[in-house]
Coordinates of C-alpha atoms in Angstrom, one line a residue:
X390 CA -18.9 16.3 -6.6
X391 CA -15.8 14.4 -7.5
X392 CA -13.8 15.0 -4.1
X393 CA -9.9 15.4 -4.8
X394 CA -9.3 12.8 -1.8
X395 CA -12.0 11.2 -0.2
X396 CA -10.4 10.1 2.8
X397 CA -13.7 8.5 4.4
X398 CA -14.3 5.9 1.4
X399 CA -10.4 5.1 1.5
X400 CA -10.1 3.9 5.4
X401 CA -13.7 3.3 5.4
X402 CA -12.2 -0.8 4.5
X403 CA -10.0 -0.2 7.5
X404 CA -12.8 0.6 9.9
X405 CA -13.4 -2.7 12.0
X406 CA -9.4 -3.4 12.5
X407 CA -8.7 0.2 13.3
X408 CA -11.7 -0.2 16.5
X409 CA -10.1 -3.5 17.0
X410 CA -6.8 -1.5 17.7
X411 CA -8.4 1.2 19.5
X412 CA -9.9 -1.2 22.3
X413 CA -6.6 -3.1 22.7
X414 CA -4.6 -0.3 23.2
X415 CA -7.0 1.4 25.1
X416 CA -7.5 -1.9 27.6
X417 CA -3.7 -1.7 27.6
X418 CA -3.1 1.5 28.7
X419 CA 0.2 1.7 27.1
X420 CA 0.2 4.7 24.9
X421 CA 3.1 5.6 23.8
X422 CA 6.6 3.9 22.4
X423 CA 5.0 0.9 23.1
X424 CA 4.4 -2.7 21.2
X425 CA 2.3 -1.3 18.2
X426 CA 4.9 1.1 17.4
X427 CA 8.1 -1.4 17.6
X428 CA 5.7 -3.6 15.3
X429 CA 5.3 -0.9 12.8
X430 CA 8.7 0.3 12.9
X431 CA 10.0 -3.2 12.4
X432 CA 7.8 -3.7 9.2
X433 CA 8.0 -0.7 7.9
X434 CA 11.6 -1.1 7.6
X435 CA 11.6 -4.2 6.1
X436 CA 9.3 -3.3 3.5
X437 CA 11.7 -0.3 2.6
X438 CA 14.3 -2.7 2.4
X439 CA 15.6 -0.7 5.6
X440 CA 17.8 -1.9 8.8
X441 CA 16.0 0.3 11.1
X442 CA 13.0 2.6 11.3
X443 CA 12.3 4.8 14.2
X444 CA 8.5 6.4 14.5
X445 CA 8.5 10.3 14.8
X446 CA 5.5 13.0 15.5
X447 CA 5.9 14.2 11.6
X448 CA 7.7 13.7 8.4
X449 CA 8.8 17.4 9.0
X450 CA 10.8 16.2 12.3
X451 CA 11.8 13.6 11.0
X452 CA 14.0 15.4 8.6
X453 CA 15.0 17.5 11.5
X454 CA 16.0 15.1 13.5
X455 CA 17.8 13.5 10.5
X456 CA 20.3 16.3 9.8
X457 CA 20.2 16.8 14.1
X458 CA 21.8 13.4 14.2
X459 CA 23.9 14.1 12.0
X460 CA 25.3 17.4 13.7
X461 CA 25.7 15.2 16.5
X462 CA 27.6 12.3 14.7
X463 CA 29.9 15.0 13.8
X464 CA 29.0 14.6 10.1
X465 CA 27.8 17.7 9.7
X466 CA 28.2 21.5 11.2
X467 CA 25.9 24.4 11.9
X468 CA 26.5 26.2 8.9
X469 CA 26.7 23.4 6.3
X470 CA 25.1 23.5 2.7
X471 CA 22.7 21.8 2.2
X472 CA 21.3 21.3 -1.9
X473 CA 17.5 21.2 -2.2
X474 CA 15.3 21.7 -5.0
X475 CA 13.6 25.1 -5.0
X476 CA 10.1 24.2 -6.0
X477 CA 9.9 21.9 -2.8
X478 CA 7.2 22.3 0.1
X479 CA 8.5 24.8 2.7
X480 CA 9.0 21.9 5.0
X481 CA 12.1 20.9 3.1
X482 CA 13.7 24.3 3.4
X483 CA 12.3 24.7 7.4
X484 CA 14.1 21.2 8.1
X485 CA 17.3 22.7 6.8
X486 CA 17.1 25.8 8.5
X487 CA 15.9 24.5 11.8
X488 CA 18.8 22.3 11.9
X489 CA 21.3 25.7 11.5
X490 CA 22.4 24.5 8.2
X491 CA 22.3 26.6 4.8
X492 CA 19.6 25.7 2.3
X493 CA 20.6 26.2 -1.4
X494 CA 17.8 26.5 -4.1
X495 CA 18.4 24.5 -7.1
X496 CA 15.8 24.6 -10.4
X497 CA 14.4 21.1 -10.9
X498 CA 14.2 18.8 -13.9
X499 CA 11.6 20.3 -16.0
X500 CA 10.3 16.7 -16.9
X501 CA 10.1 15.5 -13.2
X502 CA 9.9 18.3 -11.2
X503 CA 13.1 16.5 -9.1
X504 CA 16.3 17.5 -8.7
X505 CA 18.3 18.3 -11.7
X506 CA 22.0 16.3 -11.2
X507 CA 23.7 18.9 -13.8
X508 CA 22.5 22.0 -11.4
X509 CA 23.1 19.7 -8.5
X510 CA 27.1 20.0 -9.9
X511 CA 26.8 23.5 -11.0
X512 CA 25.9 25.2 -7.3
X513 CA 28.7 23.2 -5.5
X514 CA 30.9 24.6 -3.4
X515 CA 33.4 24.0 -0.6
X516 CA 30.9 23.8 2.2
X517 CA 28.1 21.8 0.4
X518 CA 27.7 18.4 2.4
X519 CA 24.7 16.9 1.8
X520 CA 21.9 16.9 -0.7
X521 CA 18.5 16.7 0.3
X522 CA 16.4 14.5 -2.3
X523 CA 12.6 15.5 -2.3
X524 CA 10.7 13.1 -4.5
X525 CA 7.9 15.4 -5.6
X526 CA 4.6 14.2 -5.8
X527 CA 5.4 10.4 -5.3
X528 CA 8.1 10.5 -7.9
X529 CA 11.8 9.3 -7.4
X530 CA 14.3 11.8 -7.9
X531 CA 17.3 10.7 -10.0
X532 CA 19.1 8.6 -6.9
X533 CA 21.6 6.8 -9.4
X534 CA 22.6 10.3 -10.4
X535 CA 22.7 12.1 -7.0
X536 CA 24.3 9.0 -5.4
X537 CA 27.3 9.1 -8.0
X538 CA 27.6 13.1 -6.9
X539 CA 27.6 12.5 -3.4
X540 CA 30.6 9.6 -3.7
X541 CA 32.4 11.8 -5.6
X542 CA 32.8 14.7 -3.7
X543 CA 31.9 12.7 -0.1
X544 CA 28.4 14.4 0.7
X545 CA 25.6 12.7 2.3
X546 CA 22.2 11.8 0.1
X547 CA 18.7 12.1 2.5
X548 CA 15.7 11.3 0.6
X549 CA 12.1 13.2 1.3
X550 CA 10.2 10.9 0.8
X551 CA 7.0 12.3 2.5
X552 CA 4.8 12.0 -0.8
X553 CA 7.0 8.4 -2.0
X554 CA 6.4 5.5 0.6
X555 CA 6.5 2.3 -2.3
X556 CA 8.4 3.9 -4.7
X557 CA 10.4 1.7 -6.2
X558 CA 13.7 2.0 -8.7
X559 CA 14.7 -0.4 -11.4
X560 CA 16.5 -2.5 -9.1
X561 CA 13.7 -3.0 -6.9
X562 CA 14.9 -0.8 -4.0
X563 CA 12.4 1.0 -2.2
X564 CA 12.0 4.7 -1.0
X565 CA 14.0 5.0 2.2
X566 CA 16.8 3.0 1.0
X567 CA 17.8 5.0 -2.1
X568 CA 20.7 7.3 0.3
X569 CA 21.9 7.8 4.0
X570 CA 18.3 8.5 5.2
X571 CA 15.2 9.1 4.9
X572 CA 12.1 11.1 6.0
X573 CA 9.1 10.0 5.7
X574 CA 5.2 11.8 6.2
X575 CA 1.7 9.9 7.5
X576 CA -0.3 12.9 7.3
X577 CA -3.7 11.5 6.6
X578 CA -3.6 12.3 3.1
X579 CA -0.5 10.4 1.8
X580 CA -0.5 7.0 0.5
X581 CA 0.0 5.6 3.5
X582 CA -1.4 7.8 5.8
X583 CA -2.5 8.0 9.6
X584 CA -5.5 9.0 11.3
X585 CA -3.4 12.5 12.4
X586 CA 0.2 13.4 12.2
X587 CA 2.9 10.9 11.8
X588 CA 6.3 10.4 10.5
X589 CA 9.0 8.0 9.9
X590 CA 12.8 7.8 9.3
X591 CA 14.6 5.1 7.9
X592 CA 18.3 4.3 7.4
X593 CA 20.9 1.9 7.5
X594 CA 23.5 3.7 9.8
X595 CA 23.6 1.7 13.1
X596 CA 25.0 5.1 15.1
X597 CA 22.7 7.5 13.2
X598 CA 19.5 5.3 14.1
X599 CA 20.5 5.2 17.7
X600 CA 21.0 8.8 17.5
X601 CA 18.2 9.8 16.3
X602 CA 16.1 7.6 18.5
X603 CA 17.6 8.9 21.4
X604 CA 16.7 12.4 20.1
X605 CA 13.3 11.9 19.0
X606 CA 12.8 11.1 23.1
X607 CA 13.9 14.5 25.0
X608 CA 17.6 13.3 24.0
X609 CA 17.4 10.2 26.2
X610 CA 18.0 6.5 25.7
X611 CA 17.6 5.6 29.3
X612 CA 14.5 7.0 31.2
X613 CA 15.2 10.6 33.1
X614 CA 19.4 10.1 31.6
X615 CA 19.6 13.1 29.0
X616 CA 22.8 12.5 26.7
X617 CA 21.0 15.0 23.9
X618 CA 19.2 18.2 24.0
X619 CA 16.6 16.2 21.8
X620 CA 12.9 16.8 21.1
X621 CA 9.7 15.0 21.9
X622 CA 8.8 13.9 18.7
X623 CA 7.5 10.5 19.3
X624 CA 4.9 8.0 16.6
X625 CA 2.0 7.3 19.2
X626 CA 0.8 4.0 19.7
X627 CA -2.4 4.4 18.1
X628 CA -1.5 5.5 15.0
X629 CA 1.3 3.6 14.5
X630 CA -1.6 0.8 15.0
X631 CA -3.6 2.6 12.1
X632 CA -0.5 2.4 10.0
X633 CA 0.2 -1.5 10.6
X634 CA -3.1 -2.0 9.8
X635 CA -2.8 -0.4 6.2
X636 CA 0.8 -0.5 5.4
X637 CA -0.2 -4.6 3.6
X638 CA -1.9 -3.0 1.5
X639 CA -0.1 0.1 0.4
X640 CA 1.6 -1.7 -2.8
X641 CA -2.2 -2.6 -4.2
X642 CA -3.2 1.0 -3.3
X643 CA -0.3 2.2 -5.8
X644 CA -1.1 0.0 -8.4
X645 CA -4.3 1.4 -8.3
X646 CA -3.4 5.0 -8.5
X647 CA -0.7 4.1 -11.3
X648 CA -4.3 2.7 -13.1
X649 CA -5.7 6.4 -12.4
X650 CA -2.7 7.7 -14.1
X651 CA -2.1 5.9 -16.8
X652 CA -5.9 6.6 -18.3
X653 CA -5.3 10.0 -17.8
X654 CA -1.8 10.4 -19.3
X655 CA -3.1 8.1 -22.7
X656 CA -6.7 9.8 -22.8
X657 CA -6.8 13.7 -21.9
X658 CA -6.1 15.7 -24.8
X659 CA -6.2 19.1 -25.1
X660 CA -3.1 21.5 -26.0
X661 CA -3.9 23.6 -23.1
X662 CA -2.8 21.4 -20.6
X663 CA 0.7 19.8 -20.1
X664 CA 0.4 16.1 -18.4
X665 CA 3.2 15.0 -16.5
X666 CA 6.2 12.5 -17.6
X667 CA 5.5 9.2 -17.0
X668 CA 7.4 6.2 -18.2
X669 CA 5.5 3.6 -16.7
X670 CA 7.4 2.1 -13.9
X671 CA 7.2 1.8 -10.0
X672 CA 9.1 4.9 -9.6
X673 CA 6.1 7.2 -9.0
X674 CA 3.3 6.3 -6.9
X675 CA 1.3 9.4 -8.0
X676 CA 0.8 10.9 -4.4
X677 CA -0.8 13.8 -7.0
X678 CA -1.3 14.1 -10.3
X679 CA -0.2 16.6 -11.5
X680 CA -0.9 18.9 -14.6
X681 CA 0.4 22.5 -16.0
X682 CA -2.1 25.1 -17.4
X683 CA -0.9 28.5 -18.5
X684 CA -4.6 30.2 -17.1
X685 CA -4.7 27.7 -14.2
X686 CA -7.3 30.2 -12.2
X687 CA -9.8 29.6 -15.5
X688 CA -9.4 25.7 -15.3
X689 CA -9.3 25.2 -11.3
X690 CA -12.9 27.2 -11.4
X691 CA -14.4 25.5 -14.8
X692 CA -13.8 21.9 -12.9
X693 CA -15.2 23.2 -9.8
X694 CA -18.2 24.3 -11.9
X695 CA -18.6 21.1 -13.3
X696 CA -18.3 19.3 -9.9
X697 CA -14.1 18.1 -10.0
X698 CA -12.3 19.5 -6.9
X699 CA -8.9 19.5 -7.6
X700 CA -5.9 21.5 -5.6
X701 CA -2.4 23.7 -6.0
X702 CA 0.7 21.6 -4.9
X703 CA 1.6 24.5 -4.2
X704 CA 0.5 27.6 -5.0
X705 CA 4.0 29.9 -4.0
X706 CA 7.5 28.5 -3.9
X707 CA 9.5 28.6 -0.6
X708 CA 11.8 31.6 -1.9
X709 CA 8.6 33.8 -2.3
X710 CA 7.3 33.3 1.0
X711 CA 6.4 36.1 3.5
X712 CA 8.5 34.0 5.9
X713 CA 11.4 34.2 4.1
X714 CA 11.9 37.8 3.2
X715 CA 15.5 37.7 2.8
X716 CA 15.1 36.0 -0.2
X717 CA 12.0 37.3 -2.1
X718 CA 14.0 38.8 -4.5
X719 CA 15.6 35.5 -5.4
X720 CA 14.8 34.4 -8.6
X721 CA 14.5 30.9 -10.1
X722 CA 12.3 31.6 -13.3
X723 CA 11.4 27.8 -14.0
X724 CA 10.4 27.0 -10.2
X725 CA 8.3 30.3 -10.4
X726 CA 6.9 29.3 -13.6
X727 CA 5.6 25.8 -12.1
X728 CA 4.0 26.8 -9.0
X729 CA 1.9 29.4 -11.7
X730 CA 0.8 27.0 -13.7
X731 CA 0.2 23.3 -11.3
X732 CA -3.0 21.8 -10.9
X733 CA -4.1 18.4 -8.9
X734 CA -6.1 16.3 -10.7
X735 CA -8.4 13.8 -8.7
X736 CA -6.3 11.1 -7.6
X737 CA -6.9 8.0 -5.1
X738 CA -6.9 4.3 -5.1
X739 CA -10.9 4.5 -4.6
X740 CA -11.7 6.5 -7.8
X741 CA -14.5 5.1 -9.6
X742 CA -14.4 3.9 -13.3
X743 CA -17.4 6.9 -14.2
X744 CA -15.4 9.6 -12.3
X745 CA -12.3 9.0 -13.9
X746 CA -14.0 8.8 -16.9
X747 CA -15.7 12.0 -16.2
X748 CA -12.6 14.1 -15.4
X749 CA -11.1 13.2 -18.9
X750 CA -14.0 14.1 -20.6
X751 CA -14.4 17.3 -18.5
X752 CA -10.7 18.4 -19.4
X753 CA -11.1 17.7 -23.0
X754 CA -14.1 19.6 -23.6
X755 CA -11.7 22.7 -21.8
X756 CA -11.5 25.4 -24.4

């Protein structure tokens, strides 16, 4: 079986530091907001190109406690539109709503799956104030595009960048230093991912970093002094000692997955399946791989039969979601049309040359 993520074999190079970690920390005793997590904060913001970093539980709080700050800066209002692609995870749409501001669905790019600037423009209005950039599947949205939006008509950019730490635009600037903010994910299966649930948020805003760190600790910068009704949504020593350990490497890991990526893009052919846009660059670090099928049910189960796990990223969109009623009968045709037809393709930076070579082969022999 070709797994879709083998998460043993990828921190199975990690194994000694991470027991090395374990028993310092452990002899320690320090366990939480201590040295490890400074240390990772500190170099995880300088390899986004970031001022400041501050750990969270989740990359789901973290854009809660992004938009919080922001409510409490005064920047933003209960109430408050907030632009977001509608074929994002849920969590982009929760981290709206749990923040009492107004989500507003826009169809992507149908090349990227991102953002599309022009719709961006089109659903405008008086109380939009920020846009919330999700870069889908390790892809960068358009940033240049969203960025010139959001100076023209004074809105603040935050980047999801749950599924994008190393992506990197033209001009060399990293994920989580493409707008105001940004969120950031760990869960074990991202590219840099933790041992259990983590998160990050970057930014350059001195007053929104202090914020939010005060927030992210039961609202406190001083122990047992509340200024904030905040949250406790703190990075744990441990795995932010997990992270350090892999974050060096993360770059190689990329290049590895672009590798993936680029022999499946220049050797799958078959007119049934749609491969994804792909110029090249360090703008996607192919978090998934993603393809479109028309009788996606037929193709997940004839890879499964043939020993390829592969998964849906994601199977329903946000505005069809039994969570959501109020909006079921919302319609976004191209959104609706993607999460039919998506399909994950085997992707890691531990694939081996015969499995890659055996998913092509597998997809073209698809009839």
């Amino acid at each position: 079986m070709i797994k879709f993520l083998d998460l043993q074999k990828i921190n199975a190079p990690y194994q000694t530091a991470f027991q090395q970690k374990l028993q310092s920390i452990s002899e320690k005793g320090w366990y939480i907001m201590g040295d490890e997590v400074k240390s990772f904060e500190r170099h995880f913001a300088d390899y986004c190109g970031a001022k400041h970093c501050i750990g969270v539980g989740n990359g789901l709080d973290a854009l809660v406690l992004i938009f919080r700050g922001y409510i409490e800066l005064g920047k933003l209002q209960k109430g408050d539109e907030v632009i977001v692609p509608a074929n994002t995870y849920i969590a982009s749409i929760l981290a709206i709503l749990q923040a009492d501001l107004v989500p507003v669905l826009v169809e992507p790019d149908t090349d990227t799956y991102n953002l599309d600037p022009d719709l961006v423009i089109a659903n405008l209005t008086p109380k939009t104030k920020a846009i919330l950039a999700v870069h889908l599947y390790g892809q960068l949205a358009d940033m240049a595009a969203l960025n010139r939006i959001a100076h023209q008509h004074g809105l603040l950019v935050i980047e999801d960048a749950a599924q994008a730490q190393g992506a990197t635009n033209t001009e060399g600037f990293k994920a989580g230093n493409l707008g105001n903010a940004a969120g950031f994910s760990f869960y074990p299966g991202k590219n840099l991912g933790a041992l259990g649930d983590a998160g990050a948020v970057t930014t350059n805003d001195p007053e929104l970093a202090a914020i939010i760190y005060s927030l992210h600790n039961y609202g406190s910068a001083q122990k047992y002094y509340n200024d904030h009704l905040g949250y406790n949504s703190r990075l744990d020593e441990l795995q932010a000692a997990f992270l350090e350990v892999k974050l060096p490497n993360l770059d190689a890991e990329n290049a590895q997955r672009r590798m993936v990526a680029n022999q499946y893009l220049s050797r799958i052919s078959n007119p049934k399946i749609v491969l994804p846009v792909y110029n090249g660059g360090l703008h996607h670090i192919f978090h998934v791989f993603v393809i479109r099928t028309e009788n996606r049910e037929a193709l997940q189960h004839y890879l499964l039969e043939n020993g390829i796990q592969t998964l849906i990223h994601y199977p329903v969109p946000p505005h069809k979601q039994k969570a959501l009623p109020h909006w079921n009968d919302w319609s976004f045709p191209l959104t609706e049309k993607i999460h039919r037809e998506i399909l994950s393709l085997p992707m890691s930076p531990v694939m081996e040359q015969q499995e890659i070579d055996f998913v092509i082969q597998t997809l073209n022999a698809y009839v």
